[in-house]
Each structure stands twice: as C-alpha cells, then as structure tokens.
CSV table of C-alpha atoms and ligand atoms in Angstrom, one decimal:
chain,number,residue,atom,x,y,z
A,225,MET,CA,-25.2,-23.1,72.7
A,226,LYS,CA,-22.1,-21.0,73.5
A,227,LEU,CA,-21.5,-16.9,73.5
A,228,VAL,CA,-18.0,-16.3,73.1
A,229,ILE,CA,-17.7,-12.3,74.1
A,230,GLY,CA,-14.8,-10.7,72.5
A,231,TYR,CA,-13.8,-8.2,75.3
A,232,PHE,CA,-11.5,-5.8,73.4
A,233,TYR,CA,-8.8,-3.8,75.3
A,234,PRO,CA,-10.1,-4.0,78.9
A,235,ASP,CA,-6.7,-2.8,80.1
A,236,TYR,CA,-7.1,0.8,78.6
A,237,LEU,CA,-11.1,0.9,77.8
A,238,ASN,CA,-13.0,0.4,81.2
A,239,LEU,CA,-13.9,3.5,82.8
A,240,TYR,CA,-16.8,4.0,85.3
A,241,GLY,CA,-16.8,0.4,85.7
A,242,ASP,CA,-17.9,-0.3,81.6
A,243,ASP,CA,-16.6,-4.1,82.5
A,244,GLY,CA,-19.7,-4.8,84.4
A,245,ASN,CA,-21.2,-5.1,81.1
A,246,VAL,CA,-19.5,-8.1,80.4
A,247,GLN,CA,-20.2,-9.1,83.8
A,248,ILE,CA,-23.8,-8.8,83.2
A,249,LEU,CA,-24.2,-10.4,79.9
A,250,LYS,CA,-22.3,-13.4,81.2
A,251,TYR,CA,-24.6,-13.6,83.9
A,252,ARG,CA,-27.6,-13.4,82.5
A,253,ALA,CA,-26.5,-15.7,79.7
A,254,GLU,CA,-25.3,-18.5,82.2
A,255,LYS,CA,-29.0,-17.8,84.1
A,256,ARG,CA,-30.1,-19.5,81.2
A,257,GLY,CA,-28.2,-22.2,80.7
A,258,ILE,CA,-25.8,-20.8,77.8
A,259,GLU,CA,-22.1,-21.2,77.9
A,260,VAL,CA,-20.0,-18.2,77.9
A,261,GLU,CA,-16.6,-17.8,77.4
A,262,VAL,CA,-14.8,-14.4,77.7
A,263,VAL,CA,-11.7,-13.5,74.9
A,264,GLU,CA,-9.8,-10.7,76.2
A,265,VAL,CA,-8.4,-8.9,73.3
A,266,SER,CA,-5.7,-5.9,73.5
A,267,THR,CA,-2.7,-4.6,72.2
A,268,THR,CA,-0.6,-8.0,72.7
A,269,THR,CA,-3.0,-10.3,71.1
A,270,ASP,CA,-2.7,-11.8,67.6
A,271,ILE,CA,-6.0,-11.3,66.4
A,272,SER,CA,-4.9,-13.5,63.3
A,273,LEU,CA,-5.5,-16.5,65.6
A,274,LEU,CA,-9.2,-15.5,65.7
A,275,GLN,CA,-11.9,-16.3,63.3
A,276,PRO,CA,-14.5,-13.7,63.2
A,277,LYS,CA,-17.2,-16.4,63.7
A,278,GLU,CA,-15.6,-17.8,67.1
A,279,ILE,CA,-16.8,-14.2,68.9
A,280,ASN,CA,-20.4,-13.9,68.4
A,281,LEU,CA,-20.3,-10.6,70.8
A,282,VAL,CA,-17.9,-7.7,70.9
A,283,PHE,CA,-17.5,-5.7,73.8
A,284,MET,CA,-15.5,-2.2,74.1
A,285,GLY,CA,-15.6,0.2,76.8
A,286,GLY,CA,-14.6,4.0,77.4
A,287,GLY,CA,-11.4,5.7,78.6
A,288,PRO,CA,-9.7,9.0,79.0
A,289,ASP,CA,-7.8,10.6,76.1
A,290,ALA,CA,-4.5,9.2,77.0
A,291,SER,CA,-5.6,5.5,77.0
A,292,GLN,CA,-7.3,6.4,74.0
A,293,LYS,CA,-4.3,8.0,72.4
A,294,ASP,CA,-2.0,4.7,74.0
A,295,MET,CA,-4.3,1.7,71.9
A,296,TYR,CA,-6.1,3.7,69.0
A,297,GLN,CA,-3.0,2.9,66.7
A,298,ASP,CA,-2.8,-1.3,67.2
A,299,LEU,CA,-6.7,-0.9,66.9
A,300,LEU,CA,-6.0,0.9,63.4
A,301,SER,CA,-3.3,-1.5,62.5
A,302,ASN,CA,-4.1,-4.7,63.9
A,303,LYS,CA,-7.6,-5.3,64.6
A,304,LYS,CA,-9.6,-3.2,62.0
A,305,THR,CA,-9.9,-5.7,59.2
A,306,PHE,CA,-11.0,-8.3,61.8
A,307,LEU,CA,-13.6,-5.9,63.4
A,308,LYS,CA,-14.6,-4.3,59.8
A,309,ASN,CA,-15.0,-7.8,58.6
A,310,TYR,CA,-17.1,-9.0,61.5
A,311,ILE,CA,-19.3,-6.2,62.0
A,312,GLU,CA,-19.9,-6.1,58.4
A,313,ALA,CA,-21.1,-9.7,58.4
A,314,GLY,CA,-23.7,-8.8,61.4
A,315,GLY,CA,-21.5,-9.1,64.1
A,316,VAL,CA,-23.2,-7.7,67.2
A,317,GLY,CA,-21.1,-4.9,69.0
A,318,LEU,CA,-21.6,-2.9,71.8
A,319,PHE,CA,-19.6,0.2,72.1
A,320,ILE,CA,-19.7,2.6,75.2
A,321,CYS,CA,-18.0,6.5,75.0
A,322,GLY,CA,-14.1,6.2,74.1
A,323,SER,CA,-14.6,3.4,71.9
A,324,TYR,CA,-17.5,4.5,70.4
A,325,GLN,CA,-15.9,7.3,69.4
A,326,LEU,CA,-13.4,5.7,67.3
A,327,LEU,CA,-15.6,3.4,65.4
A,328,GLY,CA,-16.2,6.9,63.8
A,329,ASP,CA,-14.0,8.8,61.2
A,330,TYR,CA,-11.6,10.5,63.9
A,331,TYR,CA,-11.6,12.0,67.5
A,332,LYS,CA,-10.1,15.4,68.1
A,333,ALA,CA,-9.1,14.9,71.8
A,334,ALA,CA,-9.0,18.0,74.1
A,335,ASN,CA,-5.3,18.5,73.3
A,336,GLY,CA,-5.9,18.8,69.6
A,337,ASP,CA,-4.3,15.5,68.7
A,338,VAL,CA,-6.8,13.6,66.1
A,339,LEU,CA,-7.1,10.0,66.3
A,340,GLU,CA,-8.1,8.3,63.2
A,341,GLY,CA,-11.3,5.9,63.3
A,342,LEU,CA,-12.2,2.6,62.2
A,343,LYS,CA,-14.8,4.6,59.6
A,344,ILE,CA,-17.5,2.3,60.5
A,345,PHE,CA,-20.3,4.7,61.9
A,346,ASP,CA,-20.6,7.8,59.8
A,347,LEU,CA,-20.0,10.2,62.6
A,348,TYR,CA,-17.0,12.4,63.6
A,349,THR,CA,-16.1,13.6,67.3
A,350,ILE,CA,-14.4,16.9,68.9
A,351,SER,CA,-13.7,17.7,72.2
A,352,PHE,CA,-13.4,21.5,72.6
A,353,GLY,CA,-11.1,21.5,75.8
A,354,ASN,CA,-12.4,24.3,77.9
A,355,LYS,CA,-14.1,26.1,75.6
A,356,LYS,CA,-17.3,23.8,75.8
A,357,PRO,CA,-17.9,21.9,79.4
A,358,ARG,CA,-17.8,18.2,79.5
A,359,CYS,CA,-21.1,16.3,79.2
A,360,ILE,CA,-21.6,14.7,82.6
A,361,GLY,CA,-24.6,13.6,84.2
A,362,ASN,CA,-27.6,11.4,84.2
A,363,VAL,CA,-29.2,10.3,80.8
A,364,VAL,CA,-32.6,9.4,80.1
A,365,CYS,CA,-33.2,8.6,76.3
A,366,GLU,CA,-36.1,6.9,74.0
A,367,LEU,CA,-34.5,4.6,71.5
A,368,ASN,CA,-35.3,5.3,67.8
A,369,SER,CA,-38.4,3.3,66.3
A,370,ALA,CA,-36.6,0.8,64.2
A,371,SER,CA,-34.7,-0.3,67.6
A,372,ARG,CA,-37.6,-0.4,69.8
A,373,HIS,CA,-39.3,-2.1,67.0
A,374,GLU,CA,-36.9,-4.5,66.1
A,375,PRO,CA,-38.3,-8.1,66.5
A,376,THR,CA,-35.6,-9.6,68.5
A,377,PHE,CA,-35.8,-6.5,70.8
A,378,SER,CA,-39.2,-6.0,71.0
A,379,HIS,CA,-40.4,-9.7,72.0
A,380,LEU,CA,-37.7,-9.7,74.9
A,381,ASN,CA,-38.5,-6.2,76.0
A,382,SER,CA,-40.9,-5.7,79.1
A,383,ILE,CA,-39.5,-2.2,79.9
A,384,GLY,CA,-40.4,0.2,76.8
A,385,GLY,CA,-38.3,1.8,75.1
A,386,THR,CA,-36.3,4.2,77.3
A,387,LEU,CA,-32.5,4.0,78.2
A,388,VAL,CA,-31.2,5.3,81.2
A,389,GLY,CA,-27.4,5.6,82.5
A,390,PHE,CA,-24.8,8.3,83.1
A,391,GLU,CA,-22.4,10.0,81.0
A,392,ASN,CA,-18.9,11.9,81.1
A,393,HIS,CA,-17.4,12.6,77.7
A,394,GLY,CA,-15.7,15.9,76.6
A,395,GLY,CA,-16.1,14.6,73.3
A,396,ARG,CA,-19.1,15.9,71.2
A,397,THR,CA,-20.0,13.4,68.3
A,398,TYR,CA,-21.9,14.9,65.5
A,399,LEU,CA,-23.7,12.0,63.0
A,400,GLY,CA,-23.2,12.1,59.5
A,401,LYS,CA,-25.7,11.6,56.9
A,402,ASN,CA,-25.5,7.9,57.2
A,403,GLY,CA,-25.3,8.0,60.9
A,404,THR,CA,-28.3,6.6,62.5
A,405,PRO,CA,-28.7,7.7,66.2
A,406,LEU,CA,-29.6,4.9,68.7
A,407,ALA,CA,-32.3,7.3,70.7
A,408,THR,CA,-33.6,10.6,70.9
A,409,ILE,CA,-32.4,12.6,74.8
A,410,ILE,CA,-35.4,13.2,77.0
A,411,LYS,CA,-32.8,14.2,80.0
A,412,GLY,CA,-29.1,14.6,79.6
A,413,HIS,CA,-26.4,15.7,76.7
A,414,GLY,CA,-26.1,12.5,74.7
A,415,ASN,CA,-23.7,12.9,71.4
A,416,ASN,CA,-23.2,16.3,71.5
A,417,SER,CA,-25.9,18.3,73.7
A,418,GLU,CA,-27.0,20.1,70.9
A,419,ASP,CA,-29.0,17.7,68.6
A,420,HIS,CA,-30.9,15.6,71.0
A,421,THR,CA,-29.2,12.5,69.6
A,422,GLU,CA,-27.6,9.7,71.7
A,423,GLY,CA,-25.5,7.1,70.1
A,424,CYS,CA,-25.5,5.7,66.8
A,425,ILE,CA,-26.6,2.0,65.6
A,426,TYR,CA,-25.0,0.7,62.1
A,427,LYS,CA,-26.3,-3.1,61.4
A,428,ASN,CA,-26.0,-5.4,65.2
A,429,VAL,CA,-23.7,-2.6,66.5
A,430,ILE,CA,-24.7,-0.4,69.2
A,431,GLY,CA,-22.4,2.7,70.2
A,432,SER,CA,-23.1,4.7,73.1
A,433,TYR,CA,-22.1,7.3,76.0
A,434,LEU,CA,-24.1,5.3,78.7
A,435,HIS,CA,-22.1,4.5,81.3
A,436,GLY,CA,-23.6,3.0,84.2
A,437,PRO,CA,-22.5,0.3,83.3
A,438,ILE,CA,-25.5,0.7,80.8
A,439,LEU,CA,-26.3,-2.9,80.5
A,440,ALA,CA,-27.0,-2.7,84.8
A,441,ARG,CA,-30.1,-0.7,84.6
A,442,ASN,CA,-31.1,-1.7,81.1
A,443,PRO,CA,-31.9,-5.7,80.9
A,444,HIS,CA,-33.7,-5.4,78.1
A,445,LEU,CA,-30.6,-4.5,76.2
A,446,ALA,CA,-28.8,-6.9,77.9
A,447,ASP,CA,-31.3,-9.7,76.9
A,448,TYR,CA,-31.4,-8.1,73.1
A,449,LEU,CA,-27.7,-8.6,72.6
A,450,ILE,CA,-27.4,-12.0,74.1
A,451,ALA,CA,-30.4,-13.1,71.9
A,452,LYS,CA,-29.2,-11.0,68.6
A,453,SER,CA,-25.7,-12.6,68.9
A,454,LEU,CA,-27.0,-16.4,69.4
A,455,GLY,CA,-29.7,-16.0,66.9
A,456,VAL,CA,-32.7,-16.8,69.7
A,457,THR,CA,-35.6,-14.9,70.3
A,458,ASP,CA,-37.1,-17.0,73.8
A,459,PHE,CA,-35.1,-16.9,77.2
A,460,GLY,CA,-36.2,-18.1,80.8
A,461,PRO,CA,-37.2,-15.7,82.9
A,462,ILE,CA,-34.8,-13.5,85.4
A,463,ASP,CA,-35.7,-12.4,88.2
A,464,ASP,CA,-35.2,-8.6,87.7
A,465,THR,CA,-37.0,-6.7,90.1
A,466,MET,CA,-33.5,-4.8,91.3
A,467,ALA,CA,-32.9,-3.7,87.6
A,468,LEU,CA,-36.3,-2.8,86.9
A,469,ASP,CA,-37.0,-0.6,90.2
A,470,ALA,CA,-33.7,1.1,89.1
A,471,HIS,CA,-34.6,1.7,85.8
A,472,ARG,CA,-38.0,3.4,86.8
A,473,LEU,CA,-36.2,5.1,89.5
A,474,SER,CA,-33.6,6.4,87.1
A,475,LEU,CA,-36.4,7.9,84.7
A,476,LYS,CA,-37.5,10.4,87.5
A,477,LEU,CA,-33.7,11.5,88.4
B,128,LIG,N1,-11.8,10.3,76.4
B,128,LIG,C1,-13.2,10.6,76.0
B,128,LIG,C2,-13.7,12.1,76.1
B,128,LIG,O1,-13.5,12.5,76.9
B,128,LIG,C3,-14.2,9.5,75.9
B,128,LIG,C4,-14.4,9.6,77.6
B,128,LIG,C5,-15.3,8.4,78.2
B,128,LIG,O2,-14.8,7.2,77.3
B,128,LIG,N2,-15.8,8.3,79.6
B,128,LIG,O3,-14.8,12.4,75.5
C-alpha cells in the first residue's frame, strides 16, 4: 500500500503550522508500515502530468488574504478541473481555512476583492473587515452525526465525536442549502460565529477552520483520512497518549 499525498500550494497556504498536517499523516501512515509519498503542487506545477488516481489524499492549508489572492487564479485556471474530477470521483481531501474558503462560490476579502472559488462546497465567505471582529481562539466542536457514524471513522475512533483546534479568520462562511456542516460549535466561532456550524463536508472532502494543526490533537480524524484514502479499516496501534491528553485537555479550554 502507498499513500500519495498531494500537498497543494505549500508555498502560499501554510498558516499556523498547517503543514504539520502533512507531517502527521506521513508519520501515522509510516508507523503502520505504509509507504508515503508527498507530491507538492503549486503555481509552477504542470498538473496535466499528474493523473487524479496517482494521488489518494489532497491537503491544502490556510493563508492570509494576500496569499489567497496570489494563488487563486492559478487554482481556477490550472488546477480546478483536476480537483473537481478528483473530488467528484470520491477523492479524499482536507482543506483548512483559506483553502476551505476557496472551495466555495467566492471569498470576499477584507479589502473588498472578490476571489472566485471552485464551487465544490455550497457556501460563500465574506470578510467584513473592521465591521466585524476576526474569529480568533480555541475551538471545541461536535462532529455531525453522519460523519461520526461513518463506518470507517466509527471503527477507528476511540476519542468520541469532538474535534478541537485553533481558529483565526476574518472571513465568515455561510453554507447554502446543499452545504453540510462538518460539526456543531460547542466553544468558539466556527464558520461565522452566528449559526454554530463549523466547516463543511462533501463526499470525502472536509473543509474546516481548525488550525493547530487540526490533526495534531485529533488523531481520530488523521487515521480516518488515511484509512479512507487507502480503502482500509484496520490499522495497527500507535501510542497516542500525548495526542489524547492534548485533546482531552483542550475540551476544558
Ligand atoms: N485570509 C482568510 C481570512 O482571514 C483565511 C485566514 C486563514 O487561513 N487563517 O478569513
């Protein structure tokens, strides 16, 4: 078995240690004897040389408005078809904050610039600048029921239905009628600090505002992404004492 992680725009979207998610996925897979290859994809990458089936897990991190503005045209012009085909075919992906926003209809940045998105998630995002405060702080949320009881996730899960992390975003995301929230906020802001939703899930792709990086204190989510990418349900054990302690302590923040 081989896990091929497509790490998109590492030079533009890597805020608050989001690249740690790729390191955690690699570590956790290799601890189970799974070969891992990380393929970095950015503005200079000719994506036509890559077949969607060669990659079985896509990761994109977050970034400031300026970085999003620098890369979104390449995303739209050169990577959109690959990602749409990959996602519609059931490809597994994790998109954090700034990249999560760009999977929706559009992101209206704090300076009023409108960055068109990939229209994969049914959502839109608006940053209200100084009219509304940034969403900053620790987050505790509860996975939606379907995600929590998804067979692969529930088989591997030993923590429960909570996800914890840290958020820092000006953009407020509003889900459309076909937008399924990843989780419900218990503590923190989440998508928009109004409707108590956090993130979005579509097919096998997760969008979330959780930095931290998200997978550091949510090993159950990390293992789910690996298992789903490889079509397996059983893994050998890993000593997760530190991660589990960090997760449980985060519930009390
Ligand atoms: N620039 C976007 C915002 O402020 C995303 C920030 C991030 O990725 N943390 O909402």
